[in-house]
Amino acid sequence: MPTFLNDSPVFGPVQSRRLGISLGINLMPATGKICSFNCAYCENGLNEQRRTSNDYVSLDELEHALKKKLASMAANGTQPDVLTFAGNGEPTASPIFAQAVDLVRALRTVYAPAARISVLSNGMFADKPSVFHALMQVDDNILKLDTVDATYIELLNKPQGPYDVNERITTYASFHGHIKIQTIFVSGKLAGVSADNTGEVYVNPWLDALEKIDPQQVFIYTIAREVPIPTLTKVAPAILDGIAQRVRKRGLPVVVSY
Ligand code: SF4
C-alpha cells in the first residue's frame, strides 16, 4: 500500500494494531501533512511530498464531525474502543489541541463512555504547559522515542526545529508514569548509511532512558506498510522479541507489533 493521507477531522474507525477499534481524530487538514518531525518511515509520506496551504481544523469543525460520527456509530450499535488523536502529522502542534482534548472528553461521556482517549505524538511539544496539561487528561499518552542517539534522530526522525533528546527524556519522566513510549525498530539504509537501530549501541542507552522515564507501557514495532524511503526495511520478529525481553528485564511492560 502506498503512503496515504487520512480524512479530517475524523477518520475510520480502523482496527489498530495496538489500540483496538480506533476512531481517529485528525486536527490537520485532509489535503496534506503538518508535522514537526519528518520521519523516513512516515506512512503519511515525507513532509515535502505532502505540503498543503490549508490550515488546522477548527474546534467547531471537529465538534460537528465527531458528534455526527459518534451518533451514527451508536445508531448502528457500535462503539469505538478508543478515540485516537493521530492523523496527518503532529496533533499537539495544533493551536486547538488542548480545547480539542476537553471537547473529546465531553463527547465521549455522552456517546461512548467506555472508550479510551489516546494521543499518538512525537513528544516535541510535550513540555509546553497547555500540551502537558492536556496530555495528563487523556487515558493513553503515547509519546515517541525511537532512539536516544542525537545523530540517529537527525537521520531517522529529522526534527523540524531545535530538539534535545535529553530534554525530552526529562519531560517524559515529569509525567510521573502517565506516559506510554512507542519506539520503531528498523533496518536497511538511509542516505547511504546503516539505518539499523537494533544494535547494542542504540538499544542499551534506550533501555537506560526507559528506566528513567518509567512509563506505564512500552510499544515496540517495525515497518508494516510501504514507507516513503524504500531502502528502509523491517526488522525480524526474533530481534523485536529479544529487545522486548530486555525491556521486561528492566521491569517494564512491553507490547510488540510485528
Ligand atoms: S512524527 Fe509521526 S506523523 Fe510526524 S513524520 Fe514522524 S511518523 Fe510521520
Short mmCIF file of C-alpha atoms and ligand atoms in Angstrom, two decimals:
data_model
loop_
_atom_site.label_atom_id
_atom_site.label_comp_id
_atom_site.label_asym_id
_atom_site.label_seq_id
_atom_site.Cartn_x
_atom_site.Cartn_y
_atom_site.Cartn_z
CA MET A 1 0.00 0.00 0.00
CA PRO A 2 1.45 3.43 -0.88
CA THR A 3 1.71 6.17 1.72
CA PHE A 4 -1.62 7.84 2.41
CA LEU A 5 -3.40 10.79 4.00
CA ASN A 6 -6.31 10.45 6.41
CA ASP A 7 -9.66 12.14 6.27
CA SER A 8 -10.16 15.09 8.57
CA PRO A 9 -11.25 15.90 11.24
CA VAL A 10 -12.45 12.31 11.84
CA PHE A 11 -11.29 9.11 10.14
CA GLY A 12 -12.12 5.46 10.47
CA PRO A 13 -12.95 3.61 12.58
CA VAL A 14 -9.93 1.41 11.85
CA GLN A 15 -8.68 -1.74 13.53
CA SER A 16 -5.47 -0.59 15.19
CA ARG A 17 -2.58 -2.98 15.81
CA ARG A 18 -2.18 -1.59 19.29
CA LEU A 19 -5.42 0.08 20.30
CA GLY A 20 -8.41 -1.98 19.08
CA ILE A 21 -11.30 -0.33 17.16
CA SER A 22 -9.97 3.18 16.87
CA LEU A 23 -11.85 6.25 15.71
CA GLY A 24 -9.20 8.68 14.52
CA ILE A 25 -9.19 12.40 15.27
CA ASN A 26 -7.10 14.35 12.79
CA LEU A 27 -6.51 18.01 13.67
CA MET A 28 -4.57 18.50 10.43
CA PRO A 29 -6.22 19.19 7.05
CA ALA A 30 -7.17 16.25 4.82
CA THR A 31 -5.20 17.81 1.95
CA GLY A 32 -1.71 17.41 3.42
CA LYS A 33 0.56 16.73 6.36
CA ILE A 34 1.80 19.13 9.03
CA CYS A 35 4.46 17.65 11.30
CA SER A 36 7.34 18.84 13.47
CA PHE A 37 9.23 15.63 12.54
CA ASN A 38 9.85 14.24 9.06
CA CYS A 39 10.33 10.53 9.77
CA ALA A 40 11.77 8.40 6.97
CA TYR A 41 9.14 5.74 7.77
CA CYS A 42 6.09 8.05 7.93
CA GLU A 43 3.02 6.34 6.46
CA ASN A 44 1.68 9.80 5.52
CA GLY A 45 4.70 10.40 3.27
CA LEU A 46 7.57 12.88 3.65
CA ASN A 47 6.64 16.46 4.58
CA GLU A 48 7.93 17.78 1.25
CA GLN A 49 5.64 15.36 -0.62
CA ARG A 50 2.55 16.43 1.38
CA ARG A 51 2.70 20.22 1.62
CA THR A 52 -0.68 21.92 2.00
CA SER A 53 -1.86 25.50 2.12
CA ASN A 54 -4.87 24.53 4.25
CA ASP A 55 -4.86 25.17 7.98
CA TYR A 56 -5.54 23.04 11.05
CA VAL A 57 -9.21 22.15 11.62
CA SER A 58 -11.23 24.41 13.89
CA LEU A 59 -12.91 23.36 17.12
CA ASP A 60 -16.33 23.85 15.51
CA GLU A 61 -15.43 21.59 12.59
CA LEU A 62 -14.20 18.91 14.98
CA GLU A 63 -17.30 19.14 17.18
CA HIS A 64 -19.67 18.87 14.25
CA ALA A 65 -17.88 15.92 12.59
CA LEU A 66 -17.23 13.95 15.77
CA LYS A 67 -20.79 14.31 17.09
CA LYS A 68 -22.14 13.12 13.74
CA LYS A 69 -19.80 10.12 13.58
CA LEU A 70 -20.34 9.01 17.19
CA ALA A 71 -24.12 9.37 16.82
CA SER A 72 -24.12 7.27 13.64
CA MET A 73 -21.95 4.58 15.25
CA ALA A 74 -24.25 4.49 18.28
CA ALA A 75 -27.28 4.19 15.96
CA ASN A 76 -25.62 1.15 14.35
CA GLY A 77 -24.92 -0.41 17.73
CA THR A 78 -21.14 0.04 17.51
CA GLN A 79 -18.75 1.83 19.84
CA PRO A 80 -15.10 2.69 19.39
CA ASP A 81 -12.64 1.13 21.85
CA VAL A 82 -10.58 4.24 21.60
CA LEU A 83 -10.73 7.80 20.28
CA THR A 84 -7.24 8.44 18.93
CA PHE A 85 -5.61 11.78 18.22
CA ALA A 86 -3.36 10.95 15.26
CA GLY A 87 -3.67 11.59 11.53
CA ASN A 88 -1.68 13.69 9.12
CA GLY A 89 1.10 14.90 11.37
CA GLU A 90 1.65 16.02 14.95
CA PRO A 91 -1.61 16.59 16.87
CA THR A 92 -0.10 18.60 19.73
CA ALA A 93 1.13 21.22 17.24
CA SER A 94 -2.46 22.25 16.56
CA PRO A 95 -3.38 25.55 18.25
CA ILE A 96 -6.65 23.96 19.45
CA PHE A 97 -5.11 20.75 20.82
CA ALA A 98 -5.92 21.43 24.49
CA GLN A 99 -9.52 22.52 23.73
CA ALA A 100 -9.91 19.53 21.44
CA VAL A 101 -8.99 17.18 24.30
CA ASP A 102 -11.62 18.86 26.51
CA LEU A 103 -14.21 18.56 23.73
CA VAL A 104 -13.46 14.89 23.04
CA ARG A 105 -13.67 14.10 26.75
CA ALA A 106 -17.12 15.76 26.87
CA LEU A 107 -18.40 13.95 23.75
CA ARG A 108 -17.01 10.63 25.00
CA THR A 109 -19.16 11.00 28.14
CA VAL A 110 -22.29 11.41 26.02
CA TYR A 111 -21.74 8.94 23.15
CA ALA A 112 -19.07 6.38 24.05
CA PRO A 113 -18.43 6.31 27.81
CA ALA A 114 -16.38 3.10 27.65
CA ALA A 115 -13.95 4.42 25.04
CA ARG A 116 -10.42 5.41 25.96
CA ILE A 117 -8.85 8.60 24.65
CA SER A 118 -5.35 8.21 23.22
CA VAL A 119 -2.83 10.62 21.77
CA LEU A 120 -0.05 9.48 19.43
CA SER A 121 2.59 12.21 19.49
CA ASN A 122 6.25 12.70 18.68
CA GLY A 123 6.57 14.47 22.04
CA MET A 124 8.28 17.57 20.65
CA PHE A 125 5.83 19.94 22.39
CA ALA A 126 5.09 17.82 25.46
CA ASP A 127 6.76 20.33 27.79
CA LYS A 128 4.52 23.22 26.65
CA PRO A 129 2.25 23.79 29.71
CA SER A 130 -1.06 23.61 27.81
CA VAL A 131 0.02 20.47 25.96
CA PHE A 132 1.41 18.83 29.11
CA HIS A 133 -1.82 19.52 30.98
CA ALA A 134 -3.95 18.17 28.10
CA LEU A 135 -1.83 15.01 27.84
CA MET A 136 -2.41 14.43 31.56
CA GLN A 137 -6.17 14.41 30.84
CA VAL A 138 -6.11 11.56 28.29
CA ASP A 139 -6.06 7.85 29.06
CA ASP A 140 -3.13 6.90 26.84
CA ASN A 141 -0.39 9.47 26.44
CA ILE A 142 1.72 7.70 23.83
CA LEU A 143 4.96 9.53 23.04
CA LYS A 144 7.71 8.66 20.59
CA LEU A 145 11.30 7.75 21.49
CA ASP A 146 12.89 5.84 18.59
CA THR A 147 16.43 6.26 19.94
CA VAL A 148 18.45 8.46 22.28
CA ASP A 149 21.26 8.97 19.76
CA ALA A 150 21.17 12.58 18.51
CA THR A 151 22.83 11.76 15.16
CA TYR A 152 20.42 8.93 14.51
CA ILE A 153 17.43 11.14 15.38
CA GLU A 154 18.57 13.56 12.66
CA LEU A 155 18.82 10.64 10.23
CA LEU A 156 15.52 8.90 11.03
CA ASN A 157 13.15 11.45 12.59
CA LYS A 158 14.52 14.73 11.19
CA PRO A 159 13.03 17.17 13.77
CA GLN A 160 11.98 20.39 12.00
CA GLY A 161 13.35 22.63 14.79
CA PRO A 162 15.56 22.51 17.89
CA TYR A 163 15.31 19.10 19.58
CA ASP A 164 17.34 17.91 22.56
CA VAL A 165 16.70 14.27 23.36
CA ASN A 166 17.92 14.65 26.95
CA GLU A 167 15.34 17.39 27.50
CA ARG A 168 12.71 15.04 26.03
CA ILE A 169 13.67 12.30 28.48
CA THR A 170 13.40 14.77 31.38
CA THR A 171 9.99 15.94 30.13
CA TYR A 172 8.80 12.37 29.66
CA ALA A 173 9.88 11.49 33.22
CA SER A 174 7.93 14.50 34.51
CA PHE A 175 4.67 12.74 33.56
CA HIS A 176 5.40 10.51 36.58
CA GLY A 177 4.26 7.35 34.84
CA HIS A 178 1.30 8.85 32.96
CA ILE A 179 3.04 8.02 29.68
CA LYS A 180 3.50 5.16 27.24
CA ILE A 181 6.53 5.05 24.96
CA GLN A 182 6.41 3.99 21.32
CA THR A 183 9.62 3.01 19.54
CA ILE A 184 10.08 1.78 15.99
CA PHE A 185 13.00 -0.51 15.12
CA VAL A 186 14.14 -0.53 11.52
CA SER A 187 16.92 -1.84 9.35
CA GLY A 188 18.28 -1.06 5.89
CA LYS A 189 19.93 2.20 4.83
CA LEU A 190 19.23 5.93 4.85
CA ALA A 191 21.33 8.48 2.96
CA GLY A 192 23.82 5.71 2.20
CA VAL A 193 24.47 4.75 5.83
CA SER A 194 23.08 1.99 8.03
CA ALA A 195 19.67 2.82 9.50
CA ASP A 196 19.63 -0.18 11.83
CA ASN A 197 18.79 0.83 15.40
CA THR A 198 18.68 -2.70 16.84
CA GLY A 199 22.40 -2.86 17.77
CA GLU A 200 23.77 -2.57 21.28
CA VAL A 201 24.98 0.98 20.74
CA TYR A 202 21.33 2.06 20.35
CA VAL A 203 19.40 -0.42 22.48
CA ASN A 204 21.30 -0.18 25.76
CA PRO A 205 21.13 3.65 26.14
CA TRP A 206 17.47 3.49 25.07
CA LEU A 207 16.79 0.96 27.85
CA ASP A 208 18.53 3.28 30.34
CA ALA A 209 16.28 6.14 29.18
CA LEU A 210 13.19 3.97 29.60
CA GLU A 211 14.18 3.27 33.18
CA LYS A 212 14.48 7.00 33.85
CA ILE A 213 11.08 7.70 32.24
CA ASP A 214 9.38 4.73 33.95
CA PRO A 215 6.41 4.51 31.51
CA GLN A 216 3.22 2.51 32.06
CA GLN A 217 3.98 0.56 28.92
CA VAL A 218 6.42 0.37 26.02
CA PHE A 219 5.25 -0.32 22.43
CA ILE A 220 7.87 -1.63 20.04
CA TYR A 221 7.11 -2.22 16.40
CA THR A 222 8.62 -2.20 12.95
CA ILE A 223 7.63 -1.20 9.45
CA ALA A 224 4.30 -2.77 8.48
CA ARG A 225 3.39 -0.95 5.25
CA GLU A 226 5.08 0.87 2.41
CA VAL A 227 7.32 3.71 3.60
CA PRO A 228 8.48 6.80 1.66
CA ILE A 229 12.14 5.72 1.60
CA PRO A 230 12.25 2.15 0.28
CA THR A 231 15.85 1.46 1.40
CA LEU A 232 14.42 1.30 4.91
CA THR A 233 13.45 -2.27 5.81
CA LYS A 234 11.62 -4.11 8.55
CA VAL A 235 13.21 -5.93 11.47
CA ALA A 236 12.78 -9.68 12.02
CA PRO A 237 10.30 -10.76 14.73
CA ALA A 238 13.04 -12.61 16.66
CA ILE A 239 15.04 -9.38 17.01
CA LEU A 240 11.99 -7.49 18.29
CA ASP A 241 11.28 -10.32 20.74
CA GLY A 242 14.86 -10.15 22.02
CA ILE A 243 14.58 -6.40 22.60
CA ALA A 244 11.18 -6.86 24.29
CA GLN A 245 12.73 -9.41 26.65
CA ARG A 246 15.34 -6.86 27.68
CA VAL A 247 12.61 -4.26 28.35
CA ARG A 248 10.85 -6.79 30.62
CA LYS A 249 14.09 -7.43 32.46
CA ARG A 250 14.15 -3.72 33.31
CA GLY A 251 10.75 -4.23 34.97
CA LEU A 252 8.64 -2.52 32.27
CA PRO A 253 5.58 -3.95 30.47
CA VAL A 254 6.06 -4.15 26.72
CA VAL A 255 3.82 -4.87 23.72
CA VAL A 256 5.36 -5.95 20.39
CA SER A 257 3.76 -5.47 16.96
CA TYR A 258 5.39 -7.23 14.02
S1 SF4 B 1 6.08 12.03 13.94
FE1 SF4 B 1 4.53 10.67 13.05
S2 SF4 B 1 3.37 11.95 11.59
FE2 SF4 B 1 5.29 13.02 12.05
S3 SF4 B 1 6.72 12.41 10.45
FE3 SF4 B 1 7.02 11.01 12.20
S4 SF4 B 1 5.68 9.26 11.78
FE4 SF4 B 1 5.00 10.94 10.45
#
